[in-house]
């Protein structure tokens, strides 16, 4: 019973309540900042994955173009072209 009377006395004190409100607000801002950072990290990772996929696609296109061109080359020229690609 004395705990209830103690809590009601603290709840009636404006200074204690304003400190409590500030603490709760600070915790809320900290949590919101963590969520924001997580969203930024996820967006950054997604952008990196997209860039990597686009690079792989472009490399595949270049390789396909080189393969098509190599089909029409004589054997020695095709070997030179293959060696050029093998060095990359």
PDB file of C-alpha atoms in Angstrom, residues 1-83:
ATOM      1  CA  UNK A   1       0.000   0.000   0.000  1.00  0.00           C
ATOM      2  CA  UNK A   2       2.838   2.399   0.762  1.00  0.00           C
ATOM      3  CA  UNK A   3       4.217   1.766  -2.791  1.00  0.00           C
ATOM      4  CA  UNK A   4       0.969   3.078  -4.258  1.00  0.00           C
ATOM      5  CA  UNK A   5       1.088   6.204  -2.136  1.00  0.00           C
ATOM      6  CA  UNK A   6       4.746   6.708  -3.116  1.00  0.00           C
ATOM      7  CA  UNK A   7       3.903   6.391  -6.828  1.00  0.00           C
ATOM      8  CA  UNK A   8       1.006   8.815  -6.529  1.00  0.00           C
ATOM      9  CA  UNK A   9       3.289  11.318  -4.776  1.00  0.00           C
ATOM     10  CA  UNK A  10       5.861  10.993  -7.563  1.00  0.00           C
ATOM     11  CA  UNK A  11       3.189  11.278 -10.249  1.00  0.00           C
ATOM     12  CA  UNK A  12       2.015  14.528  -8.687  1.00  0.00           C
ATOM     13  CA  UNK A  13       5.534  15.992  -8.749  1.00  0.00           C
ATOM     14  CA  UNK A  14       5.999  17.952 -12.024  1.00  0.00           C
ATOM     15  CA  UNK A  15       9.792  17.794 -11.908  1.00  0.00           C
ATOM     16  CA  UNK A  16       9.861  14.005 -11.548  1.00  0.00           C
ATOM     17  CA  UNK A  17       7.280  13.614 -14.318  1.00  0.00           C
ATOM     18  CA  UNK A  18       9.182  15.901 -16.709  1.00  0.00           C
ATOM     19  CA  UNK A  19      12.405  13.954 -16.092  1.00  0.00           C
ATOM     20  CA  UNK A  20      10.534  10.707 -16.696  1.00  0.00           C
ATOM     21  CA  UNK A  21       9.009  12.099 -19.914  1.00  0.00           C
ATOM     22  CA  UNK A  22      12.450  13.207 -21.113  1.00  0.00           C
ATOM     23  CA  UNK A  23      13.866   9.737 -20.459  1.00  0.00           C
ATOM     24  CA  UNK A  24      11.018   8.040 -22.291  1.00  0.00           C
ATOM     25  CA  UNK A  25      11.437  10.469 -25.197  1.00  0.00           C
ATOM     26  CA  UNK A  26      15.170   9.809 -25.338  1.00  0.00           C
ATOM     27  CA  UNK A  27      14.618   6.067 -25.460  1.00  0.00           C
ATOM     28  CA  UNK A  28      12.068   6.586 -28.230  1.00  0.00           C
ATOM     29  CA  UNK A  29      14.518   8.656 -30.297  1.00  0.00           C
ATOM     30  CA  UNK A  30      17.242   6.059 -29.792  1.00  0.00           C
ATOM     31  CA  UNK A  31      14.965   3.262 -31.027  1.00  0.00           C
ATOM     32  CA  UNK A  32      13.784   5.350 -33.993  1.00  0.00           C
ATOM     33  CA  UNK A  33      17.402   6.095 -34.915  1.00  0.00           C
ATOM     34  CA  UNK A  34      18.244   2.395 -34.856  1.00  0.00           C
ATOM     35  CA  UNK A  35      15.349   1.607 -37.164  1.00  0.00           C
ATOM     36  CA  UNK A  36      16.416   4.422 -39.494  1.00  0.00           C
ATOM     37  CA  UNK A  37      20.009   3.134 -39.589  1.00  0.00           C
ATOM     38  CA  UNK A  38      18.796  -0.380 -40.353  1.00  0.00           C
ATOM     39  CA  UNK A  39      16.679   0.905 -43.248  1.00  0.00           C
ATOM     40  CA  UNK A  40      19.625   2.904 -44.633  1.00  0.00           C
ATOM     41  CA  UNK A  41      21.888  -0.154 -44.416  1.00  0.00           C
ATOM     42  CA  UNK A  42      19.308  -2.302 -46.195  1.00  0.00           C
ATOM     43  CA  UNK A  43      18.932   0.295 -48.955  1.00  0.00           C
ATOM     44  CA  UNK A  44      22.712   0.536 -49.347  1.00  0.00           C
ATOM     45  CA  UNK A  45      23.056  -3.257 -49.596  1.00  0.00           C
ATOM     46  CA  UNK A  46      20.243  -3.415 -52.150  1.00  0.00           C
ATOM     47  CA  UNK A  47      21.925  -0.734 -54.261  1.00  0.00           C
ATOM     48  CA  UNK A  48      25.245  -2.612 -54.115  1.00  0.00           C
ATOM     49  CA  UNK A  49      23.564  -5.882 -55.122  1.00  0.00           C
ATOM     50  CA  UNK A  50      21.799  -4.149 -58.020  1.00  0.00           C
ATOM     51  CA  UNK A  51      25.069  -2.619 -59.233  1.00  0.00           C
ATOM     52  CA  UNK A  52      26.779  -6.020 -59.051  1.00  0.00           C
ATOM     53  CA  UNK A  53      23.940  -7.662 -61.000  1.00  0.00           C
ATOM     54  CA  UNK A  54      24.141  -4.953 -63.658  1.00  0.00           C
ATOM     55  CA  UNK A  55      27.918  -5.460 -63.919  1.00  0.00           C
ATOM     56  CA  UNK A  56      27.452  -9.217 -64.353  1.00  0.00           C
ATOM     57  CA  UNK A  57      24.818  -8.621 -67.030  1.00  0.00           C
ATOM     58  CA  UNK A  58      27.071  -6.193 -68.920  1.00  0.00           C
ATOM     59  CA  UNK A  59      30.019  -8.596 -68.700  1.00  0.00           C
ATOM     60  CA  UNK A  60      27.799 -11.364 -70.064  1.00  0.00           C
ATOM     61  CA  UNK A  61      26.738  -9.156 -72.972  1.00  0.00           C
ATOM     62  CA  UNK A  62      30.343  -8.250 -73.756  1.00  0.00           C
ATOM     63  CA  UNK A  63      31.384 -11.894 -73.621  1.00  0.00           C
ATOM     64  CA  UNK A  64      28.512 -12.897 -75.899  1.00  0.00           C
ATOM     65  CA  UNK A  65      29.449 -10.165 -78.392  1.00  0.00           C
ATOM     66  CA  UNK A  66      33.069 -11.337 -78.317  1.00  0.00           C
ATOM     67  CA  UNK A  67      31.987 -14.954 -78.820  1.00  0.00           C
ATOM     68  CA  UNK A  68      29.878 -13.969 -81.834  1.00  0.00           C
ATOM     69  CA  UNK A  69      32.778 -12.006 -83.313  1.00  0.00           C
ATOM     70  CA  UNK A  70      35.215 -14.852 -82.618  1.00  0.00           C
ATOM     71  CA  UNK A  71      33.031 -17.313 -84.569  1.00  0.00           C
ATOM     72  CA  UNK A  72      33.694 -15.352 -87.725  1.00  0.00           C
ATOM     73  CA  UNK A  73      37.467 -15.080 -87.137  1.00  0.00           C
ATOM     74  CA  UNK A  74      40.149 -17.383 -88.500  1.00  0.00           C
ATOM     75  CA  UNK A  75      41.629 -19.760 -85.896  1.00  0.00           C
ATOM     76  CA  UNK A  76      44.716 -17.668 -85.098  1.00  0.00           C
ATOM     77  CA  UNK A  77      42.720 -14.444 -84.684  1.00  0.00           C
ATOM     78  CA  UNK A  78      40.183 -16.294 -82.506  1.00  0.00           C
ATOM     79  CA  UNK A  79      43.027 -17.518 -80.262  1.00  0.00           C
ATOM     80  CA  UNK A  80      44.373 -13.976 -79.890  1.00  0.00           C
ATOM     81  CA  UNK A  81      40.912 -12.722 -78.992  1.00  0.00           C
ATOM     82  CA  UNK A  82      40.444 -15.535 -76.455  1.00  0.00           C
ATOM     83  CA  UNK A  83      43.811 -14.750 -74.868  1.00  0.00           C
TER      84      UNK A  83
END
